[in-house]
Amino acid sequence: MQRLAIAYGVGSLIGLTCNHTYLLPIASFILLFYGILLQATHSLVLSEDNIIAVTDRLILGSNHMYKDYMTDGTRIAFDPEGVLSSIGSIAHVLVGFIVGKIIIDSKKIMN
């Protein structure tokens, strides 16, 4: 539920303040930025050193995260729906705004 609140809150602010013609480029930029961030920081591998885990520990604290054992026996704290990984969800909300705008505009044309 927290991810939905973060994504919808930020996505709504972007959707309400920006021109609707810019929503697709903004959503594309968000996804591109997030992908480059994950690639540049080698964060596609589950470890305590990736940027997603570090950000979640800083914001949430490791006491509020899941704990799991790695194959080598070390125990790591992680959150499968962490704060930084909500960036992609914001782009999905913007895509929803775009689809909603298309539906509304198509109803206006048909009437």
PDB file of N, CA and C in Angstrom:
ATOM      1  N   MET A   1       0.813  -1.193   0.000  1.00  0.00           N
ATOM      2  CA  MET A   1       0.000   0.000   0.000  1.00  0.00           C
ATOM      3  C   MET A   1       0.860   1.263   0.000  1.00  0.00           C
ATOM      4  N   GLN A   2       2.013   1.199   0.650  1.00  0.00           N
ATOM      5  CA  GLN A   2       2.866   2.381   0.690  1.00  0.00           C
ATOM      6  C   GLN A   2       3.396   2.721  -0.699  1.00  0.00           C
ATOM      7  N   ARG A   3       3.728   1.683  -1.482  1.00  0.00           N
ATOM      8  CA  ARG A   3       4.218   1.929  -2.833  1.00  0.00           C
ATOM      9  C   ARG A   3       3.134   2.586  -3.672  1.00  0.00           C
ATOM     10  N   LEU A   4       1.899   2.134  -3.541  1.00  0.00           N
ATOM     11  CA  LEU A   4       0.801   2.754  -4.280  1.00  0.00           C
ATOM     12  C   LEU A   4       0.650   4.221  -3.889  1.00  0.00           C
ATOM     13  N   ALA A   5       0.761   4.510  -2.604  1.00  0.00           N
ATOM     14  CA  ALA A   5       0.626   5.890  -2.143  1.00  0.00           C
ATOM     15  C   ALA A   5       1.756   6.766  -2.685  1.00  0.00           C
ATOM     16  N   ILE A   6       2.974   6.272  -2.637  1.00  0.00           N
ATOM     17  CA  ILE A   6       4.113   7.040  -3.145  1.00  0.00           C
ATOM     18  C   ILE A   6       3.978   7.251  -4.646  1.00  0.00           C
ATOM     19  N   ALA A   7       3.709   6.181  -5.375  1.00  0.00           N
ATOM     20  CA  ALA A   7       3.630   6.272  -6.837  1.00  0.00           C
ATOM     21  C   ALA A   7       2.478   7.165  -7.272  1.00  0.00           C
ATOM     22  N   TYR A   8       1.312   6.985  -6.673  1.00  0.00           N
ATOM     23  CA  TYR A   8       0.169   7.798  -7.077  1.00  0.00           C
ATOM     24  C   TYR A   8       0.343   9.252  -6.642  1.00  0.00           C
ATOM     25  N   GLY A   9       0.911   9.475  -5.471  1.00  0.00           N
ATOM     26  CA  GLY A   9       1.126  10.846  -5.010  1.00  0.00           C
ATOM     27  C   GLY A   9       2.069  11.615  -5.912  1.00  0.00           C
ATOM     28  N   VAL A  10       3.226  11.042  -6.204  1.00  0.00           N
ATOM     29  CA  VAL A  10       4.206  11.714  -7.060  1.00  0.00           C
ATOM     30  C   VAL A  10       3.698  11.782  -8.498  1.00  0.00           C
ATOM     31  N   GLY A  11       3.120  10.683  -8.989  1.00  0.00           N
ATOM     32  CA  GLY A  11       2.587  10.669 -10.345  1.00  0.00           C
ATOM     33  C   GLY A  11       1.475  11.680 -10.536  1.00  0.00           C
ATOM     34  N   SER A  12       0.623  11.840  -9.536  1.00  0.00           N
ATOM     35  CA  SER A  12      -0.460  12.819  -9.614  1.00  0.00           C
ATOM     36  C   SER A  12       0.078  14.238  -9.654  1.00  0.00           C
ATOM     37  N   LEU A  13       1.096  14.511  -8.843  1.00  0.00           N
ATOM     38  CA  LEU A  13       1.695  15.847  -8.869  1.00  0.00           C
ATOM     39  C   LEU A  13       2.279  16.156 -10.243  1.00  0.00           C
ATOM     40  N   ILE A  14       2.969  15.175 -10.825  1.00  0.00           N
ATOM     41  CA  ILE A  14       3.530  15.373 -12.167  1.00  0.00           C
ATOM     42  C   ILE A  14       2.409  15.523 -13.189  1.00  0.00           C
ATOM     43  N   GLY A  15       1.400  14.668 -13.102  1.00  0.00           N
ATOM     44  CA  GLY A  15       0.298  14.703 -14.058  1.00  0.00           C
ATOM     45  C   GLY A  15      -0.521  15.982 -13.998  1.00  0.00           C
ATOM     46  N   LEU A  16      -0.659  16.554 -12.821  1.00  0.00           N
ATOM     47  CA  LEU A  16      -1.455  17.765 -12.667  1.00  0.00           C
ATOM     48  C   LEU A  16      -0.680  19.040 -12.970  1.00  0.00           C
ATOM     49  N   THR A  17       0.631  19.004 -12.832  1.00  0.00           N
ATOM     50  CA  THR A  17       1.418  20.220 -13.041  1.00  0.00           C
ATOM     51  C   THR A  17       2.042  20.304 -14.425  1.00  0.00           C
ATOM     52  N   CYS A  18       2.169  19.191 -15.123  1.00  0.00           N
ATOM     53  CA  CYS A  18       2.813  19.204 -16.437  1.00  0.00           C
ATOM     54  C   CYS A  18       1.773  19.129 -17.545  1.00  0.00           C
ATOM     55  N   ASN A  19       2.150  19.648 -18.689  1.00  0.00           N
ATOM     56  CA  ASN A  19       1.314  19.531 -19.877  1.00  0.00           C
ATOM     57  C   ASN A  19       1.213  18.050 -20.242  1.00  0.00           C
ATOM     58  N   HIS A  20       0.035  17.610 -20.641  1.00  0.00           N
ATOM     59  CA  HIS A  20      -0.179  16.181 -20.900  1.00  0.00           C
ATOM     60  C   HIS A  20       0.633  15.663 -22.079  1.00  0.00           C
ATOM     61  N   THR A  21       1.066  16.553 -22.965  1.00  0.00           N
ATOM     62  CA  THR A  21       1.890  16.102 -24.097  1.00  0.00           C
ATOM     63  C   THR A  21       3.288  15.699 -23.634  1.00  0.00           C
ATOM     64  N   TYR A  22       3.680  16.128 -22.442  1.00  0.00           N
ATOM     65  CA  TYR A  22       5.014  15.799 -21.928  1.00  0.00           C
ATOM     66  C   TYR A  22       5.026  14.567 -21.027  1.00  0.00           C
ATOM     67  N   LEU A  23       3.871  13.977 -20.759  1.00  0.00           N
ATOM     68  CA  LEU A  23       3.832  12.851 -19.818  1.00  0.00           C
ATOM     69  C   LEU A  23       4.571  11.618 -20.338  1.00  0.00           C
ATOM     70  N   LEU A  24       4.421  11.313 -21.620  1.00  0.00           N
ATOM     71  CA  LEU A  24       5.127  10.149 -22.164  1.00  0.00           C
ATOM     72  C   LEU A  24       6.640  10.348 -22.140  1.00  0.00           C
ATOM     73  N   PRO A  25       7.173  11.505 -22.563  1.00  0.00           N
ATOM     74  CA  PRO A  25       8.619  11.702 -22.424  1.00  0.00           C
ATOM     75  C   PRO A  25       9.101  11.669 -20.968  1.00  0.00           C
ATOM     76  N   ILE A  26       8.297  12.196 -20.055  1.00  0.00           N
ATOM     77  CA  ILE A  26       8.688  12.173 -18.640  1.00  0.00           C
ATOM     78  C   ILE A  26       8.720  10.736 -18.134  1.00  0.00           C
ATOM     79  N   ALA A  27       7.691   9.943 -18.461  1.00  0.00           N
ATOM     80  CA  ALA A  27       7.662   8.538 -18.038  1.00  0.00           C
ATOM     81  C   ALA A  27       8.828   7.770 -18.650  1.00  0.00           C
ATOM     82  N   SER A  28       9.131   8.041 -19.909  1.00  0.00           N
ATOM     83  CA  SER A  28      10.269   7.378 -20.564  1.00  0.00           C
ATOM     84  C   SER A  28      11.579   7.763 -19.894  1.00  0.00           C
ATOM     85  N   PHE A  29      11.732   9.044 -19.563  1.00  0.00           N
ATOM     86  CA  PHE A  29      12.943   9.498 -18.892  1.00  0.00           C
ATOM     87  C   PHE A  29      13.093   8.840 -17.523  1.00  0.00           C
ATOM     88  N   ILE A  30      11.990   8.742 -16.779  1.00  0.00           N
ATOM     89  CA  ILE A  30      12.036   8.118 -15.453  1.00  0.00           C
ATOM     90  C   ILE A  30      12.509   6.670 -15.556  1.00  0.00           C
ATOM     91  N   LEU A  31      11.941   5.911 -16.507  1.00  0.00           N
ATOM     92  CA  LEU A  31      12.340   4.505 -16.670  1.00  0.00           C
ATOM     93  C   LEU A  31      13.774   4.379 -17.162  1.00  0.00           C
ATOM     94  N   LEU A  32      14.181   5.267 -18.069  1.00  0.00           N
ATOM     95  CA  LEU A  32      15.559   5.247 -18.554  1.00  0.00           C
ATOM     96  C   LEU A  32      16.540   5.588 -17.432  1.00  0.00           C
ATOM     97  N   PHE A  33      16.214   6.607 -16.647  1.00  0.00           N
ATOM     98  CA  PHE A  33      17.054   6.988 -15.508  1.00  0.00           C
ATOM     99  C   PHE A  33      17.189   5.841 -14.514  1.00  0.00           C
ATOM    100  N   TYR A  34      16.071   5.195 -14.207  1.00  0.00           N
ATOM    101  CA  TYR A  34      16.091   4.094 -13.242  1.00  0.00           C
ATOM    102  C   TYR A  34      16.905   2.917 -13.774  1.00  0.00           C
ATOM    103  N   GLY A  35      16.746   2.608 -15.046  1.00  0.00           N
ATOM    104  CA  GLY A  35      17.525   1.522 -15.643  1.00  0.00           C
ATOM    105  C   GLY A  35      19.017   1.806 -15.644  1.00  0.00           C
ATOM    106  N   ILE A  36      19.391   3.039 -16.006  1.00  0.00           N
ATOM    107  CA  ILE A  36      20.808   3.419 -15.995  1.00  0.00           C
ATOM    108  C   ILE A  36      21.352   3.401 -14.571  1.00  0.00           C
ATOM    109  N   LEU A  37      20.569   3.878 -13.614  1.00  0.00           N
ATOM    110  CA  LEU A  37      20.995   3.860 -12.213  1.00  0.00           C
ATOM    111  C   LEU A  37      21.280   2.441 -11.739  1.00  0.00           C
ATOM    112  N   LEU A  38      20.401   1.503 -12.080  1.00  0.00           N
ATOM    113  CA  LEU A  38      20.610   0.117 -11.668  1.00  0.00           C
ATOM    114  C   LEU A  38      21.824  -0.499 -12.364  1.00  0.00           C
ATOM    115  N   GLN A  39      21.988  -0.207 -13.643  1.00  0.00           N
ATOM    116  CA  GLN A  39      23.131  -0.749 -14.379  1.00  0.00           C
ATOM    117  C   GLN A  39      24.447  -0.157 -13.880  1.00  0.00           C
ATOM    118  N   ALA A  40      24.466   1.158 -13.666  1.00  0.00           N
ATOM    119  CA  ALA A  40      25.706   1.837 -13.274  1.00  0.00           C
ATOM    120  C   ALA A  40      26.168   1.446 -11.879  1.00  0.00           C
ATOM    121  N   THR A  41      25.243   1.092 -11.009  1.00  0.00           N
ATOM    122  CA  THR A  41      25.612   0.756  -9.628  1.00  0.00           C
ATOM    123  C   THR A  41      25.626  -0.753  -9.387  1.00  0.00           C
ATOM    124  N   HIS A  42      25.509  -1.545 -10.456  1.00  0.00           N
ATOM    125  CA  HIS A  42      25.508  -3.013 -10.364  1.00  0.00           C
ATOM    126  C   HIS A  42      24.464  -3.491  -9.353  1.00  0.00           C
ATOM    127  N   SER A  43      23.271  -2.921  -9.452  1.00  0.00           N
ATOM    128  CA  SER A  43      22.213  -3.204  -8.480  1.00  0.00           C
ATOM    129  C   SER A  43      21.201  -4.224  -8.959  1.00  0.00           C
ATOM    130  N   LEU A  44      21.490  -4.937 -10.023  1.00  0.00           N
ATOM    131  CA  LEU A  44      20.586  -5.974 -10.494  1.00  0.00           C
ATOM    132  C   LEU A  44      20.833  -7.300  -9.778  1.00  0.00           C
ATOM    133  N   VAL A  45      21.852  -7.340  -8.941  1.00  0.00           N
ATOM    134  CA  VAL A  45      22.193  -8.537  -8.175  1.00  0.00           C
ATOM    135  C   VAL A  45      21.773  -8.313  -6.726  1.00  0.00           C
ATOM    136  N   LEU A  46      21.139  -9.318  -6.137  1.00  0.00           N
ATOM    137  CA  LEU A  46      20.722  -9.216  -4.742  1.00  0.00           C
ATOM    138  C   LEU A  46      21.942  -9.229  -3.835  1.00  0.00           C
ATOM    139  N   SER A  47      22.200  -8.102  -3.191  1.00  0.00           N
ATOM    140  CA  SER A  47      23.295  -8.003  -2.228  1.00  0.00           C
ATOM    141  C   SER A  47      23.011  -6.828  -1.299  1.00  0.00           C
ATOM    142  N   GLU A  48      23.756  -6.742  -0.241  1.00  0.00           N
ATOM    143  CA  GLU A  48      23.590  -5.621   0.692  1.00  0.00           C
ATOM    144  C   GLU A  48      24.261  -4.361   0.187  1.00  0.00           C
ATOM    145  N   ASP A  49      25.056  -4.478  -0.876  1.00  0.00           N
ATOM    146  CA  ASP A  49      25.808  -3.335  -1.372  1.00  0.00           C
ATOM    147  C   ASP A  49      25.143  -2.626  -2.542  1.00  0.00           C
ATOM    148  N   ASN A  50      24.036  -3.164  -3.066  1.00  0.00           N
ATOM    149  CA  ASN A  50      23.419  -2.474  -4.188  1.00  0.00           C
ATOM    150  C   ASN A  50      22.683  -1.230  -3.705  1.00  0.00           C
ATOM    151  N   ILE A  51      22.450  -0.304  -4.616  1.00  0.00           N
ATOM    152  CA  ILE A  51      21.904   1.005  -4.249  1.00  0.00           C
ATOM    153  C   ILE A  51      20.501   0.915  -3.666  1.00  0.00           C
ATOM    154  N   ILE A  52      19.729  -0.068  -4.100  1.00  0.00           N
ATOM    155  CA  ILE A  52      18.369  -0.223  -3.583  1.00  0.00           C
ATOM    156  C   ILE A  52      18.417  -0.616  -2.109  1.00  0.00           C
ATOM    157  N   ALA A  53      19.261  -1.586  -1.769  1.00  0.00           N
ATOM    158  CA  ALA A  53      19.369  -2.027  -0.373  1.00  0.00           C
ATOM    159  C   ALA A  53      19.940  -0.929   0.518  1.00  0.00           C
ATOM    160  N   VAL A  54      20.928  -0.202   0.016  1.00  0.00           N
ATOM    161  CA  VAL A  54      21.534   0.871   0.804  1.00  0.00           C
ATOM    162  C   VAL A  54      20.510   1.970   1.077  1.00  0.00           C
ATOM    163  N   THR A  55      19.756   2.365   0.051  1.00  0.00           N
ATOM    164  CA  THR A  55      18.739   3.408   0.219  1.00  0.00           C
ATOM    165  C   THR A  55      17.655   2.965   1.194  1.00  0.00           C
ATOM    166  N   ASP A  56      17.201   1.718   1.062  1.00  0.00           N
ATOM    167  CA  ASP A  56      16.167   1.221   1.968  1.00  0.00           C
ATOM    168  C   ASP A  56      16.657   1.179   3.406  1.00  0.00           C
ATOM    169  N   ARG A  57      17.909   0.779   3.611  1.00  0.00           N
ATOM    170  CA  ARG A  57      18.447   0.754   4.978  1.00  0.00           C
ATOM    171  C   ARG A  57      18.546   2.163   5.556  1.00  0.00           C
ATOM    172  N   LEU A  58      18.923   3.136   4.714  1.00  0.00           N
ATOM    173  CA  LEU A  58      19.040   4.507   5.202  1.00  0.00           C
ATOM    174  C   LEU A  58      17.677   5.099   5.566  1.00  0.00           C
ATOM    175  N   ILE A  59      16.672   4.828   4.744  1.00  0.00           N
ATOM    176  CA  ILE A  59      15.362   5.429   4.966  1.00  0.00           C
ATOM    177  C   ILE A  59      14.517   4.618   5.946  1.00  0.00           C
ATOM    178  N   LEU A  60      14.465   3.305   5.753  1.00  0.00           N
ATOM    179  CA  LEU A  60      13.600   2.449   6.569  1.00  0.00           C
ATOM    180  C   LEU A  60      14.286   1.908   7.813  1.00  0.00           C
ATOM    181  N   GLY A  61      15.578   1.685   7.726  1.00  0.00           N
ATOM    182  CA  GLY A  61      16.305   1.028   8.808  1.00  0.00           C
ATOM    183  C   GLY A  61      16.203  -0.477   8.657  1.00  0.00           C
ATOM    184  N   SER A  62      17.248  -1.194   8.972  1.00  0.00           N
ATOM    185  CA  SER A  62      17.251  -2.642   8.746  1.00  0.00           C
ATOM    186  C   SER A  62      16.309  -3.390   9.686  1.00  0.00           C
ATOM    187  N   ASN A  63      15.877  -2.763  10.773  1.00  0.00           N
ATOM    188  CA  ASN A  63      14.917  -3.417  11.665  1.00  0.00           C
ATOM    189  C   ASN A  63      13.521  -3.502  11.058  1.00  0.00           C
ATOM    190  N   HIS A  64      13.246  -2.688  10.039  1.00  0.00           N
ATOM    191  CA  HIS A  64      11.935  -2.666   9.404  1.00  0.00           C
ATOM    192  C   HIS A  64      11.954  -3.344   8.036  1.00  0.00           C
ATOM    193  N   MET A  65      12.927  -4.199   7.818  1.00  0.00           N
ATOM    194  CA  MET A  65      13.064  -4.876   6.528  1.00  0.00           C
ATOM    195  C   MET A  65      13.055  -6.387   6.727  1.00  0.00           C
ATOM    196  N   TYR A  66      12.757  -7.103   5.634  1.00  0.00           N
ATOM    197  CA  TYR A  66      12.813  -8.562   5.667  1.00  0.00           C
ATOM    198  C   TYR A  66      14.259  -9.005   5.832  1.00  0.00           C
ATOM    199  N   LYS A  67      14.434 -10.151   6.416  1.00  0.00           N
ATOM    200  CA  LYS A  67      15.779 -10.730   6.550  1.00  0.00           C
ATOM    201  C   LYS A  67      15.764 -12.097   5.869  1.00  0.00           C
ATOM    202  N   ASP A  68      16.780 -12.362   5.090  1.00  0.00           N
ATOM    203  CA  ASP A  68      16.855 -13.629   4.370  1.00  0.00           C
ATOM    204  C   ASP A  68      18.312 -14.065   4.314  1.00  0.00           C
ATOM    205  N   TYR A  69      18.511 -15.363   4.108  1.00  0.00           N
ATOM    206  CA  TYR A  69      19.853 -15.917   4.018  1.00  0.00           C
ATOM    207  C   TYR A  69      20.262 -16.066   2.563  1.00  0.00           C
ATOM    208  N   MET A  70      21.476 -15.664   2.268  1.00  0.00           N
ATOM    209  CA  MET A  70      22.047 -15.847   0.932  1.00  0.00           C
ATOM    210  C   MET A  70      22.530 -17.288   0.802  1.00  0.00           C
ATOM    211  N   THR A  71      22.951 -17.677  -0.383  1.00  0.00           N
ATOM    212  CA  THR A  71      23.417 -19.045  -0.598  1.00  0.00           C
ATOM    213  C   THR A  71      24.696 -19.340   0.172  1.00  0.00           C
ATOM    214  N   ASP A  72      25.486 -18.301   0.463  1.00  0.00           N
ATOM    215  CA  ASP A  72      26.717 -18.528   1.225  1.00  0.00           C
ATOM    216  C   ASP A  72      26.497 -18.501   2.732  1.00  0.00           C
ATOM    217  N   GLY A  73      25.242 -18.311   3.174  1.00  0.00           N
ATOM    218  CA  GLY A  73      24.923 -18.353   4.592  1.00  0.00           C
ATOM    219  C   GLY A  73      24.845 -17.009   5.272  1.00  0.00           C
ATOM    220  N   THR A  74      25.244 -15.935   4.588  1.00  0.00           N
ATOM    221  CA  THR A  74      25.139 -14.610   5.197  1.00  0.00           C
ATOM    222  C   THR A  74      23.688 -14.155   5.188  1.00  0.00           C
ATOM    223  N   ARG A  75      23.350 -13.381   6.188  1.00  0.00           N
ATOM    224  CA  ARG A  75      21.976 -12.889   6.321  1.00  0.00           C
ATOM    225  C   ARG A  75      21.925 -11.432   5.868  1.00  0.00           C
ATOM    226  N   ILE A  76      20.988 -11.122   4.980  1.00  0.00           N
ATOM    227  CA  ILE A  76      20.875  -9.750   4.502  1.00  0.00           C
ATOM    228  C   ILE A  76      19.475  -9.217   4.772  1.00  0.00           C
ATOM    229  N   ALA A  77      19.400  -7.898   4.929  1.00  0.00           N
ATOM    230  CA  ALA A  77      18.117  -7.218   5.085  1.00  0.00           C
ATOM    231  C   ALA A  77      17.726  -6.654   3.730  1.00  0.00           C
ATOM    232  N   PHE A  78      16.478  -6.874   3.319  1.00  0.00           N
ATOM    233  CA  PHE A  78      16.013  -6.356   2.035  1.00  0.00           C
ATOM    234  C   PHE A  78      14.530  -6.049   2.130  1.00  0.00           C
ATOM    235  N   ASP A  79      14.059  -5.244   1.210  1.00  0.00           N
ATOM    236  CA  ASP A  79      12.639  -4.938   1.105  1.00  0.00           C
ATOM    237  C   ASP A  79      12.243  -5.093  -0.354  1.00  0.00           C
ATOM    238  N   PRO A  80      11.422  -6.070  -0.682  1.00  0.00           N
ATOM    239  CA  PRO A  80      11.089  -6.300  -2.085  1.00  0.00           C
ATOM    240  C   PRO A  80      10.315  -5.142  -2.717  1.00  0.00           C
ATOM    241  N   GLU A  81       9.690  -4.309  -1.922  1.00  0.00           N
ATOM    242  CA  GLU A  81       8.975  -3.137  -2.426  1.00  0.00           C
ATOM    243  C   GLU A  81       9.531  -1.893  -1.749  1.00  0.00           C
ATOM    244  N   GLY A  82      10.812  -1.670  -1.928  1.00  0.00           N
ATOM    245  CA  GLY A  82      11.488  -0.589  -1.246  1.00  0.00           C
ATOM    246  C   GLY A  82      11.186   0.780  -1.809  1.00  0.00           C
ATOM    247  N   VAL A  83      11.816   1.767  -1.223  1.00  0.00           N
ATOM    248  CA  VAL A  83      11.571   3.160  -1.572  1.00  0.00           C
ATOM    249  C   VAL A  83      12.112   3.481  -2.962  1.00  0.00           C
ATOM    250  N   LEU A  84      13.346   3.156  -3.223  1.00  0.00           N
ATOM    251  CA  LEU A  84      13.968   3.496  -4.502  1.00  0.00           C
ATOM    252  C   LEU A  84      13.340   2.729  -5.652  1.00  0.00           C
ATOM    253  N   SER A  85      12.890   1.526  -5.400  1.00  0.00           N
ATOM    254  CA  SER A  85      12.284   0.745  -6.475  1.00  0.00           C
ATOM    255  C   SER A  85      10.884   1.230  -6.825  1.00  0.00           C
ATOM    256  N   SER A  86      10.384   2.220  -6.115  1.00  0.00           N
ATOM    257  CA  SER A  86       9.079   2.814  -6.448  1.00  0.00           C
ATOM    258  C   SER A  86       9.175   3.784  -7.620  1.00  0.00           C
ATOM    259  N   ILE A  87      10.384   4.078  -8.080  1.00  0.00           N
ATOM    260  CA  ILE A  87      10.563   4.993  -9.210  1.00  0.00           C
ATOM    261  C   ILE A  87       9.860   4.457 -10.450  1.00  0.00           C
ATOM    262  N   GLY A  88       9.991   3.171 -10.707  1.00  0.00           N
ATOM    263  CA  GLY A  88       9.329   2.577 -11.865  1.00  0.00           C
ATOM    264  C   GLY A  88       7.813   2.643 -11.757  1.00  0.00           C
ATOM    265  N   SER A  89       7.298   2.552 -10.555  1.00  0.00           N
ATOM    266  CA  SER A  89       5.846   2.632 -10.346  1.00  0.00           C
ATOM    267  C   SER A  89       5.313   4.016 -10.670  1.00  0.00           C
ATOM    268  N   ILE A  90       6.114   5.039 -10.442  1.00  0.00           N
ATOM    269  CA  ILE A  90       5.699   6.401 -10.781  1.00  0.00           C
ATOM    270  C   ILE A  90       5.508   6.517 -12.290  1.00  0.00           C
ATOM    271  N   ALA A  91       6.405   5.911 -13.058  1.00  0.00           N
ATOM    272  CA  ALA A  91       6.262   5.931 -14.511  1.00  0.00           C
ATOM    273  C   ALA A  91       5.004   5.188 -14.948  1.00  0.00           C
ATOM    274  N   HIS A  92       4.665   4.106 -14.262  1.00  0.00           N
ATOM    275  CA  HIS A  92       3.445   3.372 -14.599  1.00  0.00           C
ATOM    276  C   HIS A  92       2.191   4.208 -14.327  1.00  0.00           C
ATOM    277  N   VAL A  93       2.211   5.006 -13.278  1.00  0.00           N
ATOM    278  CA  VAL A  93       1.081   5.897 -12.998  1.00  0.00           C
ATOM    279  C   VAL A  93       0.945   6.926 -14.127  1.00  0.00           C
ATOM    280  N   LEU A  94       2.072   7.445 -14.604  1.00  0.00           N
ATOM    281  CA  LEU A  94       2.022   8.408 -15.701  1.00  0.00           C
ATOM    282  C   LEU A  94       1.475   7.773 -16.975  1.00  0.00           C
ATOM    283  N   VAL A  95       1.823   6.521 -17.232  1.00  0.00           N
ATOM    284  CA  VAL A  95       1.262   5.812 -18.376  1.00  0.00           C
ATOM    285  C   VAL A  95      -0.248   5.671 -18.202  1.00  0.00           C
ATOM    286  N   GLY A  96      -0.704   5.442 -16.993  1.00  0.00           N
ATOM    287  CA  GLY A  96      -2.130   5.386 -16.712  1.00  0.00           C
ATOM    288  C   GLY A  96      -2.821   6.714 -16.999  1.00  0.00           C
ATOM    289  N   PHE A  97      -2.163   7.836 -16.659  1.00  0.00           N
ATOM    290  CA  PHE A  97      -2.703   9.147 -17.000  1.00  0.00           C
ATOM    291  C   PHE A  97      -2.841   9.297 -18.512  1.00  0.00           C
ATOM    292  N   ILE A  98      -1.827   8.853 -19.240  1.00  0.00           N
ATOM    293  CA  ILE A  98      -1.838   8.959 -20.705  1.00  0.00           C
ATOM    294  C   ILE A  98      -2.986   8.143 -21.283  1.00  0.00           C
ATOM    295  N   VAL A  99      -3.161   6.923 -20.831  1.00  0.00           N
ATOM    296  CA  VAL A  99      -4.251   6.073 -21.319  1.00  0.00           C
ATOM    297  C   VAL A  99      -5.605   6.683 -20.950  1.00  0.00           C
ATOM    298  N   GLY A 100      -5.725   7.202 -19.756  1.00  0.00           N
ATOM    299  CA  GLY A 100      -6.968   7.860 -19.349  1.00  0.00           C
ATOM    300  C   GLY A 100      -7.280   9.061 -20.222  1.00  0.00           C
ATOM    301  N   LYS A 101      -6.269   9.839 -20.547  1.00  0.00           N
ATOM    302  CA  LYS A 101      -6.453  11.000 -21.429  1.00  0.00           C
ATOM    303  C   LYS A 101      -6.904  10.552 -22.815  1.00  0.00           C
ATOM    304  N   ILE A 102      -6.330   9.467 -23.326  1.00  0.00           N
ATOM    305  CA  ILE A 102      -6.739   8.939 -24.631  1.00  0.00           C
ATOM    306  C   ILE A 102      -8.203   8.503 -24.594  1.00  0.00           C
ATOM    307  N   ILE A 103      -8.601   7.834 -23.538  1.00  0.00           N
ATOM    308  CA  ILE A 103      -9.996   7.378 -23.414  1.00  0.00           C
ATOM    309  C   ILE A 103     -10.950   8.567 -23.344  1.00  0.00           C
ATOM    310  N   ILE A 104     -10.618   9.568 -22.553  1.00  0.00           N
ATOM    311  CA  ILE A 104     -11.479  10.748 -22.437  1.00  0.00           C
ATOM    312  C   ILE A 104     -11.579  11.478 -23.774  1.00  0.00           C
ATOM    313  N   ASP A 105     -10.440  11.633 -24.457  1.00  0.00           N
ATOM    314  CA  ASP A 105     -10.456  12.319 -25.747  1.00  0.00           C
ATOM    315  C   ASP A 105     -11.241  11.534 -26.797  1.00  0.00           C
ATOM    316  N   SER A 106     -11.167  10.210 -26.763  1.00  0.00           N
ATOM    317  CA  SER A 106     -11.914   9.415 -27.739  1.00  0.00           C
ATOM    318  C   SER A 106     -13.412   9.478 -27.478  1.00  0.00           C
ATOM    319  N   LYS A 107     -13.832   9.625 -26.226  1.00  0.00           N
ATOM    320  CA  LYS A 107     -15.255   9.781 -25.924  1.00  0.00           C
ATOM    321  C   LYS A 107     -15.770  11.135 -26.413  1.00  0.00           C
ATOM    322  N   LYS A 108     -14.929  12.172 -26.330  1.00  0.00           N
ATOM    323  CA  LYS A 108     -15.324  13.496 -26.810  1.00  0.00           C
ATOM    324  C   LYS A 108     -15.503  13.474 -28.328  1.00  0.00           C
ATOM    325  N   ILE A 109     -14.664  12.741 -29.044  1.00  0.00           N
ATOM    326  CA  ILE A 109     -14.748  12.666 -30.493  1.00  0.00           C
ATOM    327  C   ILE A 109     -16.019  11.919 -30.910  1.00  0.00           C
ATOM    328  N   MET A 110     -16.374  10.872 -30.180  1.00  0.00           N
ATOM    329  CA  MET A 110     -17.524  10.059 -30.551  1.00  0.00           C
ATOM    330  C   MET A 110     -18.849  10.765 -30.277  1.00  0.00           C
ATOM    331  N   ASN A 111     -18.863  11.759 -29.381  1.00  0.00           N
ATOM    332  CA  ASN A 111     -20.121  12.464 -29.073  1.00  0.00           C
ATOM    333  C   ASN A 111     -20.342  13.622 -29.948  1.00  0.00           C
TER     334      ASN A 111
END
